[in-house]
Coordinates of N, CA and C in Angstrom, one line a residue:
Chain A
D1 N 0.8 -1.2 0.0 CA 0.0 0.0 0.0 C 0.9 1.2 0.0
A2 N 0.5 2.2 -0.7 CA 1.2 3.5 -0.6 C 1.1 4.2 0.6
G3 N 2.1 4.9 1.0 CA 2.1 5.6 2.3 C 1.5 7.0 2.0
V4 N 1.7 7.9 3.1 CA 1.3 9.2 2.9 C 2.2 9.9 1.8
I5 N 1.6 10.5 0.9 CA 2.3 11.2 -0.2 C 2.3 12.7 -0.1
Q6 N 3.5 13.3 -0.1 CA 3.5 14.8 0.0 C 4.2 15.3 -1.3
S7 N 3.8 16.5 -1.6 CA 4.4 17.2 -2.6 C 4.3 18.7 -2.4
P8 N 5.3 19.5 -2.9 CA 6.6 19.0 -3.4 C 7.5 18.5 -2.4
R9 N 8.5 17.8 -2.7 CA 9.5 17.3 -1.8 C 10.5 18.5 -1.4
H10 N 10.7 19.3 -2.3 CA 11.6 20.4 -2.0 C 11.0 21.6 -2.8
E11 N 11.1 22.8 -2.0 CA 10.7 24.1 -2.8 C 11.4 25.3 -2.1
V12 N 12.0 26.0 -3.1 CA 12.7 27.3 -2.8 C 11.9 28.4 -3.3
T13 N 11.5 29.4 -2.5 CA 10.7 30.4 -3.1 C 11.2 31.7 -2.4
E14 N 10.7 32.8 -3.0 CA 11.1 34.2 -2.5 C 10.0 34.6 -1.5
M15 N 10.5 35.4 -0.6 CA 9.7 36.0 0.4 C 8.5 36.7 -0.2
G16 N 7.3 36.6 0.3 CA 6.2 37.2 -0.2 C 5.3 36.3 -1.2
Q17 N 5.9 35.2 -1.7 CA 5.2 34.4 -2.6 C 4.3 33.4 -1.8
E18 N 3.3 32.9 -2.5 CA 2.4 32.0 -1.9 C 3.0 30.6 -2.1
V19 N 2.9 29.8 -1.0 CA 3.4 28.4 -1.0 C 2.3 27.5 -0.8
T20 N 2.1 26.4 -1.6 CA 1.0 25.4 -1.3 C 1.7 24.0 -1.2
L21 N 1.5 23.4 -0.1 CA 2.0 22.1 0.2 C 0.9 21.1 0.1
R22 N 1.0 19.9 -0.4 CA 0.0 19.0 -0.7 C 0.2 17.6 -0.1
C23 N -0.9 16.9 0.3 CA -0.8 15.7 1.0 C -1.9 14.8 0.6
K24 N -1.5 13.6 0.3 CA -2.5 12.5 0.1 C -2.4 11.5 1.2
L25 N -3.6 11.2 1.9 CA -3.6 10.3 3.1 C -3.5 8.9 2.7
I26 N -3.2 8.0 3.5 CA -3.2 6.6 3.3 C -4.7 6.2 3.1
S27 N -5.0 5.3 2.1 CA -6.3 5.0 1.8 C -7.0 4.3 3.1
G28 N -8.2 4.8 3.5 CA -8.9 4.4 4.5 C -8.6 5.1 5.9
H29 N -7.6 6.0 5.8 CA -7.4 6.9 7.1 C -8.3 8.0 7.1
N30 N -8.6 8.4 8.4 CA -9.6 9.5 8.5 C -9.1 10.7 9.2
S31 N -8.0 10.5 9.8 CA -7.4 11.6 10.6 C -6.1 12.1 9.8
L32 N -5.9 13.5 9.8 CA -4.8 14.1 9.1 C -4.2 15.1 9.9
F33 N -2.8 15.1 9.9 CA -2.1 15.9 10.8 C -1.0 16.7 9.9
W34 N -0.8 18.0 10.2 CA 0.3 18.7 9.6 C 1.2 19.1 10.8
Y35 N 2.5 18.7 10.6 CA 3.6 19.1 11.5 C 4.6 19.9 10.8
R36 N 5.3 20.8 11.7 CA 6.5 21.5 11.2 C 7.7 21.1 12.0
Q37 N 8.8 21.0 11.3 CA 10.1 20.6 12.0 C 11.1 21.6 11.7
T38 N 11.7 22.3 12.7 CA 12.8 23.3 12.7 C 13.8 22.8 13.7
M39 N 15.1 23.3 13.5 CA 16.1 23.0 14.4 C 15.8 23.6 15.8
M40 N 15.2 24.9 15.7 CA 15.0 25.5 16.9 C 13.8 25.0 17.8
R41 N 12.8 24.6 17.1 CA 11.6 24.2 17.9 C 11.2 22.9 17.7
G42 N 12.0 22.0 17.0 CA 11.6 20.6 16.9 C 10.3 20.4 16.1
L43 N 9.6 19.4 16.5 CA 8.4 19.0 15.8 C 7.3 19.6 16.5
E44 N 6.5 20.4 15.7 CA 5.3 21.1 16.3 C 4.1 20.7 15.5
L45 N 3.0 20.4 16.2 CA 1.8 20.2 15.5 C 1.1 21.5 15.1
L46 N 0.8 21.5 13.8 CA 0.1 22.8 13.3 C -1.4 22.7 13.4
I47 N -1.9 21.6 12.8 CA -3.3 21.4 12.8 C -3.6 19.9 12.5
Y48 N -4.8 19.5 13.1 CA -5.2 18.1 12.7 C -6.7 18.1 12.4
F49 N -7.1 17.1 11.6 CA -8.4 16.9 11.1 C -8.9 15.6 11.4
N50 N -10.1 15.4 11.8 CA -10.8 14.1 11.8 C -12.0 14.2 10.8
N51 N -12.1 13.3 9.8 CA -13.2 13.3 8.9 C -13.4 14.6 8.2
N52 N -12.3 15.2 7.8 CA -12.3 16.5 7.1 C -12.6 17.7 7.9
V53 N -12.8 17.4 9.2 CA -13.1 18.6 10.1 C -12.0 19.0 10.9
P54 N -11.6 20.2 11.0 CA -10.4 20.7 11.8 C -10.8 20.5 13.2
I55 N -9.9 19.8 14.0 CA -10.2 19.5 15.4 C -9.4 20.4 16.3
D56 N -8.2 20.7 15.9 CA -7.3 21.5 16.7 C -6.3 22.3 15.8
D57 N -6.5 23.6 15.7 CA -5.6 24.4 14.9 C -4.8 25.4 15.7
S58 N -4.7 25.1 17.0 CA -4.0 26.0 17.8 C -2.5 26.1 17.6
G59 N -2.0 25.2 16.8 CA -0.6 25.4 16.5 C -0.3 26.1 15.2
M60 N -1.3 26.5 14.5 CA -1.1 27.3 13.2 C -0.5 28.7 13.7
P61 N 0.6 29.0 13.2 CA 1.4 30.1 13.6 C 0.5 31.5 13.6
E62 N -0.1 31.8 12.4 CA -0.7 33.0 12.3 C -1.6 32.9 11.1
D63 N -2.2 34.0 10.8 CA -3.2 34.0 9.7 C -2.7 33.7 8.3
R64 N -1.3 33.8 8.2 CA -0.7 33.6 6.9 C -0.8 32.2 6.6
F65 N -1.1 31.3 7.6 CA -1.2 29.8 7.4 C -2.6 29.4 7.3
S66 N -2.9 28.5 6.3 CA -4.2 28.0 6.2 C -4.1 26.5 5.8
A67 N -5.1 25.7 6.2 CA -5.1 24.2 5.8 C -6.5 23.9 5.5
K68 N -6.7 23.0 4.5 CA -7.9 22.6 4.1 C -7.9 21.1 3.8
M69 N -9.1 20.6 3.9 CA -9.3 19.1 3.4 C -10.4 19.2 2.4
P70 N -10.2 19.3 1.1 CA -11.4 19.4 0.1 C -12.1 18.1 0.0
N71 N -11.4 17.0 0.3 CA -12.0 15.7 0.3 C -11.3 14.8 1.3
A72 N -11.8 13.6 1.4 CA -11.4 12.7 2.5 C -10.0 12.3 2.4
S73 N -9.4 12.4 1.2 CA -8.0 11.8 1.0 C -7.0 12.8 0.7
F74 N -7.3 14.1 0.7 CA -6.4 15.1 0.2 C -6.4 16.3 1.1
S75 N -5.2 17.0 1.4 CA -5.2 18.1 2.1 C -4.1 19.1 1.6
T76 N -4.3 20.4 1.7 CA -3.3 21.4 1.4 C -3.0 22.3 2.7
L77 N -1.8 22.7 2.6 CA -1.3 23.7 3.6 C -0.7 24.9 2.8
K78 N -1.3 26.0 3.1 CA -1.0 27.3 2.3 C -0.3 28.3 3.2
I79 N 0.6 28.9 2.7 CA 1.4 30.0 3.4 C 1.3 31.2 2.4
Q80 N 0.6 32.2 2.8 CA 0.5 33.4 2.0 C 0.5 34.7 2.9
P81 N 1.3 35.5 2.8 CA 2.7 35.5 2.0 C 3.7 34.8 2.8
S82 N 4.6 34.1 2.1 CA 5.7 33.4 2.9 C 6.7 34.3 3.4
E83 N 7.4 33.9 4.5 CA 8.5 34.7 5.1 C 9.6 33.7 5.3
P84 N 10.9 34.3 5.4 CA 12.1 33.4 5.6 C 12.0 32.6 6.9
R85 N 11.3 33.1 7.9 CA 11.1 32.3 9.1 C 10.2 31.1 8.9
D86 N 9.5 31.0 7.8 CA 8.7 29.8 7.6 C 9.5 28.7 7.1
S87 N 10.8 28.8 6.8 CA 11.7 27.8 6.3 C 11.7 26.7 7.2
A88 N 11.4 25.5 6.7 CA 11.3 24.2 7.7 C 11.0 23.0 6.9
V89 N 10.8 22.0 7.5 CA 10.4 20.8 6.9 C 8.9 20.6 7.4
Y90 N 7.9 20.5 6.4 CA 6.6 20.3 6.9 C 6.2 18.8 6.5
F91 N 5.7 18.2 7.6 CA 5.3 16.8 7.4 C 3.7 16.7 7.5
C92 N 3.2 15.8 6.7 CA 1.9 15.5 6.8 C 1.8 14.0 7.3
A93 N 0.8 13.7 8.1 CA 0.7 12.3 8.6 C -0.8 12.0 8.7
S94 N -1.1 10.7 8.7 CA -2.5 10.2 8.8 C -2.6 9.0 9.7
S95 N -3.8 8.8 10.2 CA -4.0 7.6 11.0 C -5.5 7.2 10.8
P96 N -5.8 6.0 11.1 CA -7.2 5.6 11.1 C -7.9 6.3 12.1
L97 N -9.2 6.6 12.0 CA -9.9 7.4 13.0 C -10.0 6.4 14.3
G98 N -9.5 6.9 15.4 CA -9.6 6.3 16.7 C -8.3 5.4 16.8
G99 N -7.5 5.3 15.8 CA -6.3 4.5 15.9 C -5.3 5.3 16.6
N100 N -4.2 4.6 17.2 CA -3.2 5.3 18.0 C -1.9 5.3 17.3
T101 N -1.8 4.9 16.0 CA -0.5 5.0 15.3 C -0.7 6.0 14.1
I102 N 0.3 6.9 14.1 CA 0.2 7.9 13.0 C 1.4 7.7 12.1
Y103 N 1.1 7.7 10.8 CA 2.1 7.4 9.7 C 2.4 8.7 8.9
F104 N 3.8 8.9 8.9 CA 4.3 10.2 8.3 C 4.6 10.1 6.9
G105 N 4.5 11.2 6.1 CA 5.0 11.3 4.8 C 6.5 11.6 4.9
E106 N 7.1 11.8 3.6 CA 8.5 12.0 3.6 C 8.9 13.5 3.9
G107 N 7.9 14.4 3.9 CA 8.1 15.8 4.2 C 8.3 16.7 3.0
S108 N 8.0 17.9 3.2 CA 8.2 19.0 2.1 C 9.2 19.8 2.7
W109 N 10.5 20.0 2.1 CA 11.5 20.8 2.6 C 11.3 22.3 1.9
L110 N 10.9 23.2 2.8 CA 10.7 24.6 2.2 C 11.8 25.5 2.7
T111 N 12.2 26.2 1.6 CA 13.2 27.3 2.0 C 12.7 28.6 1.4
V112 N 12.5 29.6 2.2 CA 12.0 31.0 1.8 C 13.2 32.0 1.8
V113 N 13.5 32.5 0.7 CA 14.7 33.4 0.7 C 14.3 34.9 0.5
Chain B
G19 N -0.4 20.0 31.1 CA -0.4 19.7 29.8 C 0.5 18.4 29.6
N20 N 0.5 18.1 28.3 CA 1.3 16.8 27.9 C 2.7 17.3 27.4
S21 N 3.6 16.5 27.9 CA 5.0 16.8 27.4 C 5.9 15.5 27.4
V22 N 7.0 15.6 26.6 CA 8.0 14.5 26.6 C 9.3 15.1 26.7
T23 N 10.2 14.5 27.5 CA 11.5 14.9 27.8 C 12.4 13.9 27.4
Q24 N 13.4 14.2 26.5 CA 14.4 13.2 26.1 C 15.8 13.6 26.4
M25 N 16.7 12.7 26.6 CA 18.0 13.2 26.9 C 18.7 13.9 25.8
E26 N 19.6 14.8 26.0 CA 20.2 15.6 25.0 C 21.1 14.7 24.2
G27 N 21.3 15.0 23.0 CA 22.2 14.4 22.1 C 23.4 15.3 21.7
P28 N 24.3 14.9 20.9 CA 24.3 13.6 20.3 C 24.8 12.5 21.2
V29 N 24.4 11.4 20.9 CA 25.0 10.2 21.6 C 25.9 9.5 20.5
T30 N 27.1 9.4 20.9 CA 28.1 8.7 20.0 C 28.6 7.5 20.7
L31 N 28.4 6.4 19.8 CA 28.8 5.0 20.3 C 29.7 4.3 19.3
S32 N 30.4 3.3 19.7 CA 31.1 2.5 18.8 C 30.1 1.3 18.4
E33 N 30.3 0.8 17.2 CA 29.5 -0.4 16.8 C 29.5 -1.5 17.8
E34 N 28.4 -2.1 18.0 CA 28.2 -3.2 19.0 C 28.0 -2.8 20.4
A35 N 28.1 -1.4 20.7 CA 27.9 -0.9 22.0 C 26.4 -1.0 22.4
F36 N 26.2 -1.0 23.7 CA 24.8 -0.9 24.2 C 24.3 0.5 24.2
L37 N 23.0 0.7 23.8 CA 22.3 2.0 23.7 C 21.2 2.1 24.6
T38 N 21.2 3.3 25.3 CA 20.0 3.6 26.1 C 19.8 5.1 25.8
I39 N 18.5 5.4 25.4 CA 18.1 6.8 25.2 C 17.0 6.9 26.2
N40 N 17.1 7.8 27.1 CA 16.0 8.1 28.1 C 14.8 9.0 27.7
C41 N 13.7 8.6 28.1 CA 12.4 9.4 27.8 C 11.6 9.3 29.0
T42 N 11.1 10.5 29.4 CA 10.1 10.6 30.3 C 8.9 11.5 29.9
Y43 N 7.8 11.3 30.5 CA 6.7 12.0 30.0 C 5.7 12.6 31.1
T44 N 4.9 13.5 30.8 CA 3.8 13.9 31.7 C 2.6 14.0 30.8
A45 N 1.4 13.5 31.3 CA 0.3 13.5 30.5 C -0.9 13.7 31.4
T46 N -1.9 14.4 30.9 CA -3.1 14.7 31.6 C -4.1 13.5 31.5
G47 N -3.9 12.7 30.6 CA -4.8 11.4 30.5 C -3.8 10.2 30.5
Y48 N -4.4 9.1 29.9 CA -3.7 7.8 29.9 C -3.1 7.6 28.5
P49 N -1.8 7.8 28.3 CA -1.2 7.8 26.9 C -0.8 6.5 26.3
S50 N -0.6 6.4 25.1 CA 0.1 5.5 24.4 C 1.5 6.1 24.2
L51 N 2.5 5.3 24.1 CA 4.0 5.8 24.0 C 4.6 5.2 22.7
F52 N 5.4 6.0 22.2 CA 6.0 5.7 20.8 C 7.5 6.1 20.7
W53 N 8.2 5.4 20.0 CA 9.5 5.8 19.4 C 9.5 5.9 17.9
Y54 N 9.8 7.0 17.4 CA 10.0 7.3 15.9 C 11.4 7.4 15.6
V55 N 11.9 7.0 14.4 CA 13.2 7.2 13.9 C 13.2 8.1 12.7
Q56 N 14.1 8.9 12.5 CA 14.3 9.7 11.3 C 15.7 9.6 10.8
Y57 N 15.8 9.0 9.6 CA 17.2 8.8 9.0 C 17.4 10.2 8.3
P58 N 18.7 10.5 7.9 CA 19.0 11.8 7.3 C 18.3 12.0 6.0
G59 N 17.6 13.1 5.9 CA 16.9 13.5 4.7 C 15.5 12.7 4.5
E60 N 15.1 12.0 5.5 CA 13.8 11.3 5.4 C 12.8 11.6 6.4
G61 N 11.7 11.1 6.2 CA 10.6 11.4 7.2 C 10.6 10.6 8.5
L62 N 9.6 10.6 9.3 CA 9.6 9.8 10.6 C 9.1 8.5 10.3
Q63 N 9.7 7.5 10.8 CA 9.2 6.1 10.8 C 8.9 5.6 12.2
L64 N 7.7 5.0 12.3 CA 7.5 4.4 13.6 C 8.5 3.2 13.8
L65 N 9.1 3.3 15.0 CA 10.0 2.2 15.4 C 9.3 1.2 16.3
L66 N 8.6 1.6 17.4 CA 7.9 0.8 18.2 C 6.9 1.5 19.1
K67 N 6.0 0.8 19.7 CA 5.0 1.5 20.5 C 4.6 0.6 21.6
A68 N 4.0 1.2 22.7 CA 3.3 0.5 23.7 C 2.1 1.3 24.2
T69 N 1.1 0.5 24.4 CA -0.3 1.3 24.7 C -0.7 1.2 26.2
K70 N 0.0 0.3 26.9 CA -0.5 0.4 28.4 C 0.8 0.0 29.2
A71 N 0.6 0.3 30.5 CA 1.6 0.1 31.5 C 2.1 -1.4 31.5
D72 N 3.4 -1.4 31.5 CA 4.2 -2.7 31.5 C 4.4 -3.4 30.2
D73 N 3.7 -2.8 29.2 CA 3.8 -3.3 27.8 C 5.3 -3.1 27.3
K74 N 5.9 -4.0 26.6 CA 7.1 -3.8 26.0 C 7.0 -3.7 24.4
G75 N 7.5 -2.6 23.8 CA 7.4 -2.6 22.4 C 8.8 -3.0 21.9
S76 N 8.9 -3.6 20.7 CA 10.2 -4.0 20.2 C 10.1 -4.1 18.7
N77 N 11.3 -3.9 18.1 CA 11.4 -3.9 16.7 C 12.9 -3.7 16.3
K78 N 13.4 -4.4 15.3 CA 14.7 -4.3 14.8 C 15.8 -4.4 15.9
G79 N 15.6 -5.0 17.0 CA 16.6 -5.2 18.1 C 16.3 -4.1 19.1
F80 N 15.5 -3.1 18.8 CA 15.2 -2.0 19.8 C 14.0 -2.5 20.7
E81 N 14.1 -2.1 22.0 CA 13.1 -2.3 23.0 C 12.8 -1.1 23.8
A82 N 11.5 -1.0 24.3 CA 11.3 0.0 25.3 C 10.1 -0.5 26.0
T83 N 10.1 -0.3 27.4 CA 9.0 -0.7 28.2 C 8.4 0.5 28.9
Y84 N 7.0 0.4 28.9 CA 6.1 1.4 29.4 C 6.1 1.3 30.9
R85 N 6.8 2.2 31.5 CA 6.8 2.2 33.1 C 5.9 3.4 33.6
K86 N 4.8 3.0 34.1 CA 3.9 4.1 34.6 C 4.3 4.6 35.9
E87 N 5.0 3.8 36.7 CA 5.5 4.3 38.1 C 6.5 5.3 38.0
T88 N 7.3 5.3 36.9 CA 8.4 6.3 36.7 C 8.1 7.2 35.5
T89 N 7.0 7.0 34.9 CA 6.5 7.8 33.7 C 7.6 7.7 32.7
S90 N 8.2 6.6 32.3 CA 9.3 6.6 31.4 C 9.1 5.5 30.4
F91 N 9.8 5.7 29.2 CA 9.8 4.8 28.1 C 11.2 4.8 27.5
H92 N 12.2 4.3 28.1 CA 13.5 4.4 27.6 C 13.7 3.3 26.4
L93 N 14.5 3.9 25.5 CA 14.7 3.1 24.4 C 16.1 2.3 24.6
E94 N 16.2 1.0 24.3 CA 17.4 0.3 24.4 C 17.7 -0.6 23.2
K95 N 19.0 -0.9 23.0 CA 19.5 -1.8 22.0 C 20.6 -2.4 22.5
G96 N 20.8 -3.7 22.4 CA 21.9 -4.4 22.9 C 23.2 -4.2 22.2
S97 N 23.1 -4.0 20.9 CA 24.3 -3.9 20.0 C 24.0 -3.1 18.8
V98 N 24.5 -1.9 18.8 CA 24.1 -0.9 17.7 C 25.0 -1.1 16.5
Q99 N 24.4 -0.8 15.4 CA 25.2 -0.8 14.1 C 25.3 0.6 13.5
V100 N 26.2 0.8 12.6 CA 26.4 2.0 12.0 C 25.1 2.5 11.3
S101 N 24.3 1.6 10.7 CA 23.1 1.9 10.1 C 22.0 2.4 11.1
D102 N 22.2 2.3 12.4 CA 21.3 2.8 13.4 C 21.4 4.4 13.5
S103 N 22.4 4.9 13.0 CA 22.6 6.4 13.1 C 21.5 7.1 12.5
A104 N 20.9 7.9 13.4 CA 19.7 8.6 13.0 C 19.2 9.5 14.2
V105 N 18.1 10.2 14.1 CA 17.6 10.9 15.2 C 16.3 10.2 15.7
Y106 N 16.3 9.9 17.0 CA 15.2 9.2 17.6 C 14.2 10.1 18.3
F107 N 13.0 10.0 18.2 CA 12.0 10.8 18.8 C 11.1 9.9 19.7
C108 N 10.9 10.3 20.9 CA 9.9 9.7 21.8 C 8.6 10.6 21.7
A109 N 7.5 10.0 21.9 CA 6.2 10.7 21.6 C 5.1 10.0 22.4
L110 N 4.1 10.8 22.6 CA 2.9 10.2 23.3 C 1.7 10.7 22.5
S111 N 0.6 10.0 22.7 CA -0.7 10.4 22.3 C -1.7 9.9 23.3
L112 N -2.7 10.6 23.6 CA -3.7 10.2 24.5 C -4.6 9.2 24.0
N113 N -5.0 8.2 24.8 CA -5.9 7.1 24.3 C -7.4 7.6 24.1
T114 N -7.7 8.7 24.8 CA -9.1 9.4 24.6 C -8.8 10.8 24.3
G115 N -9.7 11.4 23.6 CA -9.6 12.8 23.4 C -8.5 13.2 22.3
R116 N -7.6 14.1 22.6 CA -6.7 14.6 21.7 C -5.7 13.5 21.3
R117 N -5.7 13.0 20.1 CA -4.8 12.0 19.6 C -3.7 12.2 18.9
A118 N -3.4 13.6 18.8 CA -2.2 14.1 18.0 C -1.0 13.7 18.8
L119 N 0.1 13.4 18.2 CA 1.4 13.1 18.9 C 2.0 14.3 19.5
T120 N 2.4 14.2 20.6 CA 3.4 15.2 21.3 C 4.7 14.6 21.3
F121 N 5.8 15.3 20.7 CA 7.0 14.7 20.5 C 8.0 15.3 21.5
G122 N 9.0 14.6 21.9 CA 10.2 15.0 22.5 C 11.1 15.8 21.5
S123 N 12.2 16.3 22.0 CA 13.0 17.1 21.1 C 13.9 16.3 20.2
G124 N 14.0 15.0 20.4 CA 14.8 14.2 19.5 C 16.2 14.0 20.1
T125 N 16.7 12.8 19.9 CA 18.2 12.5 20.3 C 18.9 12.0 19.0
R126 N 20.0 12.6 18.7 CA 20.8 12.1 17.6 C 21.7 11.1 18.1
L127 N 21.7 9.9 17.3 CA 22.6 8.8 17.6 C 23.6 8.8 16.5
Q128 N 24.9 8.7 16.9 CA 26.0 8.5 15.8 C 26.7 7.3 16.3
V129 N 26.7 6.3 15.3 CA 27.5 5.1 15.6 C 28.7 5.0 14.7
Q130 N 29.8 4.8 15.3 CA 31.1 4.8 14.6 C 31.6 3.4 14.4
P131 N 32.2 3.1 13.2 CA 32.7 1.8 13.0 C 33.8 1.4 13.9

């Protein structure tokens, strides 16, 4: 079975540009998580969804960040406008609803210059 | 709140040495405990887990025992290999309510030939 699929794997963009990161959940999974990893702050939960509904978005840094699940198998994380401090690895993860094991994608490595 | 504390790295060992990476936790509820591993340039992979007190998780020669009395989940391996060099993350999720993972800061392991 395919795992969590993220795109792009690497992106370099200029400050002020819009960035869209994409994630495809594992088939049959109902919970979706977005994490950010930086050297300074480690792994931080940004937002998570159950059945397409956002459950906890308290980790979203500010209004420049938004996340959606347009359908049960797909999610986007958008940063508009991007800033250099947004440079990080963004991980998407999924799990079965009620399950206690979360499976991670390979990450999207974002650099904002 | 929920939190996970890991020993600071890097941990540098010679091949075939014994490994211990300490992990302690605080949780408002009754958690499941996890170890994830991140190889250079890759995402997080589940290494092992334990869902209740006194459970032992094991995989690829690694073990960790869920100790409720000491709120600990230390990772051990009897004989490390160069290929074990990676960053190891201890994490918890609650068995009810908020299921998103809370991670420790990670411990880098370097195994020398």
